[in-house]
Amino acid sequence: MLSDEELLRYSRQVLLSQVDIAGQLRLKQGRVLLVGLGGLGSPAALYLAAAGVGELHLADFDTVDLTNLQRQVLHDSTSVGSSKVDSASSRLQALNPHVRLVAHRQALDSDSLAAAVAGVDVVLDCSDNFNTREAVNAACVAAGRPLVSGAAIRLEGQLSVFDTRRPESPCYHCLYGHGSEAELTCSEAGVLGPLVGLVGSLQALEALKLLAGFGEPLIGRLLLIDGLGTRLRELRVKRDPACAVCAERHG
């Protein structure tokens, strides 16, 4: 049940017919894993906590650096040098004490990642490197958990949802294969703060839709964001029947 305080806190989204009391209860019962608490994970975590998602699992082994603060709005100047998970937990608990927080301060290996993914309903990949994205995708396919994947660099962003419980859905590997050896990071190429804010906010939106069961998730579609020209473009993404990661699941 929702308390009177919760009904008041979430009243503006409960007013939406797509959410209503039933959807808010589903959010309260929902569990989300956020892999990465940086530029993408910051807005995603804030909006998920504010929306009343019942349990947030926070995974990041890094500490807050001064260079993070230009875009990682979950942290502030007093957090520099401290664990991102601890910094995030403090901010999110202050924002919404009804949300339960589960900390993963160490780098997730294959076993701990598999357990973390299996313990939630939706996974948000907010990481910044291809190897992590591939590992998270494989764990989501194995556990049958939907993956909301976002990325941003320079003035460009992209977003998609992979849910291999649905026979038509590709996985991350279907789209990107083995990636690129020339992968750049934000520290090498730069990124504008509002762009990662936009992508991370959209990741939170997709997660809320999946948890509460409304709208059309971004499955089989890749959203491309051009921050320089303020343009959005959508590409259709098909499942690879020979994919090394998800072909066996689809049979």
Tab-separated table of C-alpha atoms in Angstrom:
chain	number	residue	atom	x	y	z
A	1	MET	CA	0.000	0.000	0.000
A	2	LEU	CA	0.938	3.659	-0.377
A	3	SER	CA	0.968	5.845	2.717
A	4	ASP	CA	-0.714	9.255	2.787
A	5	GLU	CA	2.730	10.855	2.622
A	6	GLU	CA	3.636	8.792	-0.453
A	7	LEU	CA	0.337	9.622	-2.147
A	8	LEU	CA	1.093	13.299	-1.649
A	9	ARG	CA	4.736	12.976	-2.691
A	10	TYR	CA	3.897	11.190	-5.958
A	11	SER	CA	0.565	12.916	-6.596
A	12	ARG	CA	1.589	14.632	-9.824
A	13	GLN	CA	2.534	11.384	-11.553
A	14	VAL	CA	-0.330	9.417	-9.972
A	15	LEU	CA	-2.634	11.893	-11.721
A	16	LEU	CA	-1.456	10.460	-15.048
A	17	SER	CA	-3.843	7.795	-16.290
A	18	GLN	CA	-0.861	5.797	-17.538
A	19	VAL	CA	0.523	5.565	-13.994
A	20	ASP	CA	-2.355	5.875	-11.485
A	21	ILE	CA	-2.230	4.105	-8.117
A	22	ALA	CA	-1.585	0.700	-9.660
A	23	GLY	CA	1.445	1.946	-11.590
A	24	GLN	CA	2.819	3.738	-8.540
A	25	LEU	CA	2.564	0.521	-6.546
A	26	ARG	CA	4.483	-1.295	-9.274
A	27	LEU	CA	7.189	1.360	-9.051
A	28	LYS	CA	7.324	0.947	-5.271
A	29	GLN	CA	7.796	-2.794	-5.733
A	30	GLY	CA	10.394	-2.300	-8.488
A	31	ARG	CA	14.115	-2.928	-8.251
A	32	VAL	CA	16.637	-1.250	-10.562
A	33	LEU	CA	20.388	-1.763	-10.935
A	34	LEU	CA	22.380	1.258	-12.079
A	35	VAL	CA	25.821	0.342	-13.411
A	36	GLY	CA	27.783	3.581	-13.194
A	37	LEU	CA	27.011	6.704	-11.164
A	38	GLY	CA	28.622	9.262	-13.448
A	39	GLY	CA	27.164	11.546	-16.094
A	40	LEU	CA	24.390	9.163	-17.140
A	41	GLY	CA	23.800	7.494	-13.794
A	42	SER	CA	23.435	10.819	-11.976
A	43	PRO	CA	20.176	12.042	-13.547
A	44	ALA	CA	18.871	8.496	-13.923
A	45	ALA	CA	19.309	7.744	-10.215
A	46	LEU	CA	17.828	11.076	-9.147
A	47	TYR	CA	14.692	10.687	-11.246
A	48	LEU	CA	14.168	7.035	-10.325
A	49	ALA	CA	14.464	7.843	-6.625
A	50	ALA	CA	12.197	10.860	-6.957
A	51	ALA	CA	9.601	8.762	-8.829
A	52	GLY	CA	9.406	6.265	-5.968
A	53	VAL	CA	11.159	3.189	-7.351
A	54	GLY	CA	11.325	0.988	-4.275
A	55	GLU	CA	14.880	-0.313	-4.486
A	56	LEU	CA	17.925	1.092	-6.262
A	57	HIS	CA	21.109	-0.980	-6.544
A	58	LEU	CA	24.073	1.358	-7.020
A	59	ALA	CA	27.207	-0.057	-8.670
A	60	ASP	CA	30.383	1.999	-9.108
A	61	PHE	CA	33.914	1.314	-7.853
A	62	ASP	CA	35.212	4.836	-8.588
A	63	THR	CA	35.666	7.898	-6.401
A	64	VAL	CA	34.471	11.435	-7.101
A	65	ASP	CA	36.999	13.625	-8.918
A	66	LEU	CA	36.835	17.391	-9.383
A	67	THR	CA	36.592	16.912	-13.171
A	68	ASN	CA	33.380	14.891	-12.669
A	69	LEU	CA	31.370	17.773	-11.248
A	70	GLN	CA	30.798	19.499	-14.608
A	71	ARG	CA	28.299	16.778	-15.537
A	72	GLN	CA	27.854	14.275	-12.696
A	73	VAL	CA	25.183	16.225	-10.833
A	74	LEU	CA	24.568	13.506	-8.250
A	75	HIS	CA	27.806	14.596	-6.545
A	76	ASP	CA	29.062	17.926	-5.234
A	77	SER	CA	32.318	19.571	-4.158
A	78	THR	CA	32.162	18.051	-0.679
A	79	SER	CA	32.132	14.574	-2.255
A	80	VAL	CA	35.506	14.882	-4.011
A	81	GLY	CA	37.687	11.942	-3.028
A	82	SER	CA	34.850	9.886	-1.587
A	83	SER	CA	33.194	6.808	-3.046
A	84	LYS	CA	30.634	7.581	-5.751
A	85	VAL	CA	28.311	5.002	-4.206
A	86	ASP	CA	28.529	6.713	-0.797
A	87	SER	CA	28.076	10.160	-2.323
A	88	ALA	CA	25.098	8.970	-4.350
A	89	SER	CA	23.526	7.172	-1.403
A	90	SER	CA	23.657	10.302	0.744
A	91	ARG	CA	22.019	12.448	-1.931
A	92	LEU	CA	19.342	9.920	-2.859
A	93	GLN	CA	18.420	9.168	0.767
A	94	ALA	CA	17.965	12.880	1.368
A	95	LEU	CA	15.835	13.168	-1.768
A	96	ASN	CA	13.535	10.252	-0.927
A	97	PRO	CA	13.872	8.287	2.323
A	98	HIS	CA	11.283	5.759	1.094
A	99	VAL	CA	13.764	4.293	-1.406
A	100	ARG	CA	15.923	1.377	-0.295
A	101	LEU	CA	19.526	1.594	-1.481
A	102	VAL	CA	21.813	-1.385	-2.083
A	103	ALA	CA	25.508	-0.565	-2.490
A	104	HIS	CA	28.009	-2.273	-4.800
A	105	ARG	CA	31.282	-0.437	-4.139
A	106	GLN	CA	33.599	-2.996	-5.700
A	107	ALA	CA	34.030	-3.754	-9.399
A	108	LEU	CA	31.550	-6.462	-10.375
A	109	ASP	CA	33.153	-9.657	-11.682
A	110	SER	CA	31.211	-12.190	-13.723
A	111	ASP	CA	29.684	-13.927	-10.697
A	112	SER	CA	28.778	-10.808	-8.716
A	113	LEU	CA	27.428	-9.108	-11.846
A	114	ALA	CA	25.240	-12.105	-12.626
A	115	ALA	CA	23.886	-12.090	-9.070
A	116	ALA	CA	23.296	-8.331	-9.107
A	117	VAL	CA	21.399	-8.478	-12.401
A	118	ALA	CA	19.316	-11.471	-11.312
A	119	GLY	CA	18.311	-9.591	-8.167
A	120	VAL	CA	16.537	-6.716	-9.945
A	121	ASP	CA	13.753	-6.098	-12.457
A	122	VAL	CA	15.483	-3.610	-14.798
A	123	VAL	CA	19.149	-2.767	-15.447
A	124	LEU	CA	20.462	0.628	-16.541
A	125	ASP	CA	23.876	0.585	-18.191
A	126	CYS	CA	25.319	4.003	-17.397
A	127	SER	CA	28.939	2.933	-17.808
A	128	ASP	CA	31.508	4.498	-20.102
A	129	ASN	CA	33.403	1.576	-21.619
A	130	PHE	CA	32.600	-1.177	-24.074
A	131	ASN	CA	33.820	-4.121	-21.996
A	132	THR	CA	31.447	-3.249	-19.161
A	133	ARG	CA	28.562	-2.784	-21.573
A	134	GLU	CA	29.207	-6.196	-23.125
A	135	ALA	CA	29.409	-7.873	-19.716
A	136	VAL	CA	26.209	-6.202	-18.504
A	137	ASN	CA	24.407	-7.164	-21.704
A	138	ALA	CA	25.471	-10.811	-21.399
A	139	ALA	CA	24.294	-10.918	-17.786
A	140	CYS	CA	20.934	-9.378	-18.743
A	141	VAL	CA	20.413	-11.894	-21.550
A	142	ALA	CA	21.284	-14.811	-19.245
A	143	ALA	CA	18.945	-13.604	-16.478
A	144	GLY	CA	16.149	-12.432	-18.776
A	145	ARG	CA	16.263	-8.831	-17.548
A	146	PRO	CA	15.550	-5.758	-19.702
A	147	LEU	CA	18.546	-3.502	-20.296
A	148	VAL	CA	18.284	0.254	-20.798
A	149	SER	CA	21.522	1.278	-22.494
A	150	GLY	CA	22.704	4.847	-22.935
A	151	ALA	CA	25.889	6.515	-24.142
A	152	ALA	CA	27.108	10.047	-24.761
A	153	ILE	CA	30.314	11.671	-25.951
A	154	ARG	CA	31.213	15.082	-27.326
A	155	LEU	CA	27.804	16.428	-28.435
A	156	GLU	CA	26.229	13.126	-29.449
A	157	GLY	CA	24.148	10.624	-27.510
A	158	GLN	CA	22.269	7.407	-28.106
A	159	LEU	CA	19.751	5.268	-26.285
A	160	SER	CA	18.042	1.906	-26.712
A	161	VAL	CA	16.244	-0.786	-24.715
A	162	PHE	CA	17.138	-4.456	-25.090
A	163	ASP	CA	14.676	-6.991	-23.702
A	164	THR	CA	15.363	-10.493	-24.975
A	165	ARG	CA	12.310	-11.865	-23.167
A	166	ARG	CA	10.598	-10.612	-26.305
A	167	PRO	CA	11.399	-12.709	-29.382
A	168	GLU	CA	11.737	-9.665	-31.636
A	169	SER	CA	14.202	-7.810	-29.417
A	170	PRO	CA	17.898	-7.606	-30.277
A	171	CYS	CA	20.528	-7.431	-27.558
A	172	TYR	CA	23.381	-4.942	-27.256
A	173	HIS	CA	25.757	-7.336	-29.023
A	174	CYS	CA	23.388	-7.653	-31.998
A	175	LEU	CA	23.813	-3.934	-32.562
A	176	TYR	CA	27.452	-3.308	-31.725
A	177	GLY	CA	29.189	-6.650	-32.216
A	178	HIS	CA	32.684	-6.581	-30.785
A	179	GLY	CA	32.881	-2.779	-30.705
A	180	SER	CA	35.792	-0.685	-31.761
A	181	GLU	CA	39.394	-0.744	-30.640
A	182	ALA	CA	39.448	3.028	-31.124
A	183	GLU	CA	36.818	3.650	-28.425
A	184	LEU	CA	37.141	7.090	-26.848
A	185	THR	CA	36.273	8.185	-23.335
A	186	CYS	CA	34.929	11.520	-22.126
A	187	SER	CA	38.327	12.324	-20.613
A	188	GLU	CA	39.851	12.006	-24.090
A	189	ALA	CA	37.129	13.450	-26.322
A	190	GLY	CA	35.103	15.659	-23.961
A	191	VAL	CA	31.353	15.846	-23.382
A	192	LEU	CA	28.803	18.531	-22.571
A	193	GLY	CA	26.950	18.140	-19.278
A	194	PRO	CA	23.355	18.727	-20.453
A	195	LEU	CA	23.790	16.027	-23.112
A	196	VAL	CA	24.526	13.271	-20.585
A	197	GLY	CA	21.720	14.749	-18.481
A	198	LEU	CA	19.330	14.280	-21.390
A	199	VAL	CA	20.401	10.693	-22.089
A	200	GLY	CA	20.342	9.721	-18.407
A	201	SER	CA	16.891	11.263	-17.950
A	202	LEU	CA	15.611	9.292	-20.934
A	203	GLN	CA	17.072	6.123	-19.416
A	204	ALA	CA	15.054	6.817	-16.268
A	205	LEU	CA	11.931	7.366	-18.373
A	206	GLU	CA	12.372	4.030	-20.144
A	207	ALA	CA	12.919	2.268	-16.813
A	208	LEU	CA	9.732	3.770	-15.351
A	209	LYS	CA	7.774	2.629	-18.411
A	210	LEU	CA	9.111	-0.906	-18.064
A	211	LEU	CA	8.399	-1.075	-14.327
A	212	ALA	CA	4.950	0.517	-14.334
A	213	GLY	CA	3.898	-1.070	-17.630
A	214	PHE	CA	2.893	1.895	-19.757
A	215	GLY	CA	3.900	3.406	-23.089
A	216	GLU	CA	6.102	1.926	-25.797
A	217	PRO	CA	9.641	1.068	-24.661
A	218	LEU	CA	12.500	1.811	-27.047
A	219	ILE	CA	12.881	-1.864	-28.002
A	220	GLY	CA	14.206	-2.539	-31.501
A	221	ARG	CA	14.886	1.158	-31.946
A	222	LEU	CA	18.041	3.222	-31.492
A	223	LEU	CA	17.554	6.883	-30.611
A	224	LEU	CA	20.366	9.123	-31.880
A	225	ILE	CA	20.745	12.577	-30.334
A	226	ASP	CA	22.585	15.391	-32.116
A	227	GLY	CA	23.229	17.982	-29.434
A	228	LEU	CA	24.910	20.414	-31.811
A	229	GLY	CA	21.899	20.724	-34.088
A	230	THR	CA	19.298	19.726	-31.469
A	231	ARG	CA	17.969	16.901	-33.629
A	232	LEU	CA	16.677	13.434	-32.789
A	233	ARG	CA	16.814	10.532	-35.216
A	234	GLU	CA	15.568	6.978	-34.807
A	235	LEU	CA	16.942	3.824	-36.422
A	236	ARG	CA	15.329	0.400	-36.472
A	237	VAL	CA	17.501	-2.339	-34.985
A	238	LYS	CA	16.930	-5.996	-35.854
A	239	ARG	CA	17.900	-9.042	-33.879
A	240	ASP	CA	20.890	-10.970	-35.243
A	241	PRO	CA	19.766	-14.630	-35.458
A	242	ALA	CA	23.433	-15.660	-35.302
A	243	CYS	CA	24.309	-13.416	-32.339
A	244	ALA	CA	26.911	-15.018	-30.098
A	245	VAL	CA	25.138	-13.692	-26.979
A	246	CYS	CA	21.379	-13.981	-27.459
A	247	ALA	CA	20.799	-16.489	-30.301
A	248	GLU	CA	20.626	-19.439	-27.904
A	249	ARG	CA	18.062	-17.681	-25.703
A	250	HIS	CA	15.816	-16.987	-28.669
A	251	GLY	CA	16.270	-20.551	-29.891
